[in-house]
Amino acid sequence: MQLGMIGLGRMGGNIVRRLMRAGHSCVVYDRDTKAVAALVSEGATGAASLEEFVSKLATPRHAWIMLPAGKITEATVEQLTKLMSADDVIIDGGNSFWQDDVRRGKALRERGLHYVDVGTSGGVWGLDRGYCMMIGGDKAVVNRLDPIFATLAPGIGDIPRTPGRDSCDPRVEQGYIHAGPTGAGHFVKMIHNGIEYGLMQAYAEGFDILRNANSEVLPEAHRFDFDLADIAEVWRRGSVIPSWLLDLTASALARQPGLEKYSGYVEDSGEGRWTINAAIDEAVPAEVLTAALFARFRSRQEHTFAEKILSAMREGFGGHKEPEQHPDPARQSAPEIVKPKDNNGADRA
């Protein structure tokens, strides 16, 4: 199957590589001509402009956008809408806000186009591990794209099957789900990332307590000099708290027990804030997720070992680097936050 990819960064480029390994053909475009050239050398068809990109796709066209959420993705969708034809599909695989998906889907339907939102998890390891995908869109269109999703998904692997799922959608066990109509995919991914904040914070605080168990403020008989790398490693093996995040933590601590390369300045990319907004709209208590988000805000003013753990995990799964120069928190530009709306869609004061 043919797919077009716009945005060849940490994830977009590897998505193309995984598809081509399985025999799919890909047309690629990025403002970075070197990124395009690299994939062309591996078998992709390159394009120097969006117009050329669209012209090289066979109809019905399938164009996947893998760009930062916000104005860049919005502008790209608008440009593609003008260039594409009826029954073509625009796929947003970034971390867009789900209400933007609902709006875009409605606008594209009026032009005879289709819109699919794909919450994509897998980070820089997805080329080999595969990508967990949470998909929103019309059922027929999602089914049309199934060869793409099936290739990108991690597959059942060696994870034991959950009893009682014999009559359920088999795609879920492969690592991808049609979550519902337009917007549903990114809503589920938003909550996924909100939970991620909480899990990361729990690990970070736990290791900070372990590290400070040898503090001089404690009575000498109550002090312990723990090897954090060994503790992370033993927890990976048979405990009740293993995870990929713990794997990344163990790896980082093994390389550098004091995590000196990290300052502990922790960014947030927006999904955590949107998750808290959703909890407020639904009147759902989310104490842990809210505290985890606020802990990231605090990390920009004062840093602890816990924040170094967070930074190490973020670099491990997504290649996220700390800023070389930390901006003044009071002047820092935050991810775009959409004002909560009432049930009738009106802005809430």
Short mmCIF file of C-alpha atoms in Angstrom, two decimals, residues 95-218:
data_model
loop_
_atom_site.label_atom_id
_atom_site.label_comp_id
_atom_site.label_asym_id
_atom_site.label_seq_id
_atom_site.Cartn_x
_atom_site.Cartn_y
_atom_site.Cartn_z
CA ASN A 95 -0.16 14.81 19.49
CA SER A 96 -2.91 17.17 18.37
CA PHE A 97 -5.70 18.31 20.67
CA TRP A 98 -8.76 16.12 20.09
CA GLN A 99 -11.17 19.05 19.70
CA ASP A 100 -9.05 20.28 16.79
CA ASP A 101 -9.56 16.85 15.20
CA VAL A 102 -13.33 17.10 15.55
CA ARG A 103 -13.30 20.51 13.89
CA ARG A 104 -10.96 19.45 11.10
CA GLY A 105 -12.89 16.25 10.44
CA LYS A 106 -16.11 18.21 9.96
CA ALA A 107 -14.43 20.70 7.63
CA LEU A 108 -12.87 17.95 5.51
CA ARG A 109 -16.14 16.01 5.23
CA GLU A 110 -17.74 19.08 3.70
CA ARG A 111 -15.07 18.89 0.96
CA GLY A 112 -15.51 15.16 0.43
CA LEU A 113 -12.22 14.33 2.17
CA HIS A 114 -11.57 12.01 5.12
CA TYR A 115 -9.69 12.76 8.33
CA VAL A 116 -8.18 10.20 10.69
CA ASP A 117 -6.46 11.01 13.99
CA VAL A 118 -3.86 8.54 15.24
CA GLY A 119 -2.43 8.84 18.73
CA THR A 120 0.96 7.20 18.25
CA SER A 121 3.12 5.83 21.06
CA GLY A 122 6.49 4.23 20.57
CA GLY A 123 8.96 7.07 20.54
CA VAL A 124 12.37 6.64 19.02
CA TRP A 125 12.19 2.85 19.49
CA GLY A 126 9.18 2.31 17.24
CA LEU A 127 11.18 1.22 14.19
CA ASP A 128 11.99 -2.08 15.86
CA ARG A 129 9.41 -2.32 18.67
CA GLY A 130 6.45 -1.05 16.64
CA TYR A 131 3.94 1.66 17.49
CA CYS A 132 0.90 1.43 19.74
CA MET A 133 -1.83 3.37 17.94
CA MET A 134 -5.12 4.84 19.13
CA ILE A 135 -7.20 5.69 16.06
CA GLY A 136 -10.20 7.94 15.50
CA GLY A 137 -12.21 8.20 12.30
CA ASP A 138 -14.91 6.64 10.14
CA LYS A 139 -14.89 2.86 10.33
CA ALA A 140 -14.69 2.30 6.57
CA VAL A 141 -11.72 4.64 6.21
CA VAL A 142 -9.88 3.13 9.18
CA ASN A 143 -10.45 -0.34 7.70
CA ARG A 144 -9.07 0.86 4.37
CA LEU A 145 -5.87 1.90 6.14
CA ASP A 146 -5.59 -1.35 8.09
CA PRO A 147 -2.57 -2.67 6.11
CA ILE A 148 -0.65 0.41 7.25
CA PHE A 149 -1.70 0.14 10.88
CA ALA A 150 -1.10 -3.61 11.01
CA THR A 151 2.46 -3.12 9.75
CA LEU A 152 3.26 -0.34 12.20
CA ALA A 153 1.75 -2.11 15.23
CA PRO A 154 4.07 -4.06 17.54
CA GLY A 155 2.06 -7.29 17.32
CA ILE A 156 1.13 -9.59 20.17
CA GLY A 157 4.76 -10.49 20.87
CA ASP A 158 5.42 -12.48 24.02
CA ILE A 159 2.78 -10.73 26.15
CA PRO A 160 0.38 -13.35 27.55
CA ARG A 161 -3.16 -13.15 26.16
CA THR A 162 -5.84 -11.79 28.46
CA PRO A 163 -8.47 -14.46 29.22
CA GLY A 164 -11.97 -13.78 27.94
CA ARG A 165 -11.02 -11.70 24.89
CA ASP A 166 -11.79 -14.32 22.24
CA SER A 167 -14.83 -12.43 20.93
CA CYS A 168 -13.16 -8.98 21.05
CA ASP A 169 -11.53 -6.98 18.25
CA PRO A 170 -8.28 -8.89 17.48
CA ARG A 171 -6.51 -5.70 16.40
CA VAL A 172 -6.30 -4.56 20.02
CA GLU A 173 -4.04 -7.49 20.93
CA GLN A 174 -1.80 -6.49 18.03
CA GLY A 175 -1.31 -3.04 19.57
CA TYR A 176 -3.78 -0.78 17.76
CA ILE A 177 -7.39 0.19 18.35
CA HIS A 178 -10.14 1.96 16.46
CA ALA A 179 -11.19 4.00 19.49
CA GLY A 180 -14.20 5.72 17.90
CA PRO A 181 -15.12 8.63 15.61
CA THR A 182 -12.88 11.53 14.72
CA GLY A 183 -11.12 12.89 17.81
CA ALA A 184 -11.39 9.65 19.80
CA GLY A 185 -7.88 8.52 18.94
CA HIS A 186 -6.19 11.64 20.23
CA PHE A 187 -8.48 11.74 23.28
CA VAL A 188 -7.29 8.25 24.29
CA LYS A 189 -3.65 9.22 23.57
CA MET A 190 -4.10 12.38 25.66
CA ILE A 191 -5.14 10.31 28.67
CA HIS A 192 -2.31 7.85 27.94
CA ASN A 193 0.19 10.70 28.20
CA GLY A 194 -1.47 12.09 31.31
CA ILE A 195 -1.08 8.68 32.97
CA GLU A 196 2.52 8.61 31.76
CA TYR A 197 3.17 11.82 33.73
CA GLY A 198 1.86 10.15 36.89
CA LEU A 199 3.83 6.94 36.42
CA MET A 200 7.03 8.83 35.72
CA GLN A 201 6.53 11.02 38.77
CA ALA A 202 5.97 7.99 41.01
CA TYR A 203 9.22 6.38 39.88
CA ALA A 204 11.07 9.69 40.17
CA GLU A 205 9.92 10.38 43.72
CA GLY A 206 10.62 6.82 44.82
CA PHE A 207 14.20 6.91 43.58
CA ASP A 208 14.68 10.35 45.14
CA ILE A 209 13.68 8.92 48.53
CA LEU A 210 16.07 6.01 48.07
CA ARG A 211 18.90 8.35 47.12
CA ASN A 212 18.35 10.50 50.20
CA ALA A 213 18.15 7.53 52.58
CA ASN A 214 21.80 8.26 53.40
CA SER A 215 21.13 11.89 54.30
CA GLU A 216 23.02 13.45 57.20
CA VAL A 217 19.71 14.68 58.64
CA LEU A 218 18.91 11.08 59.58
#
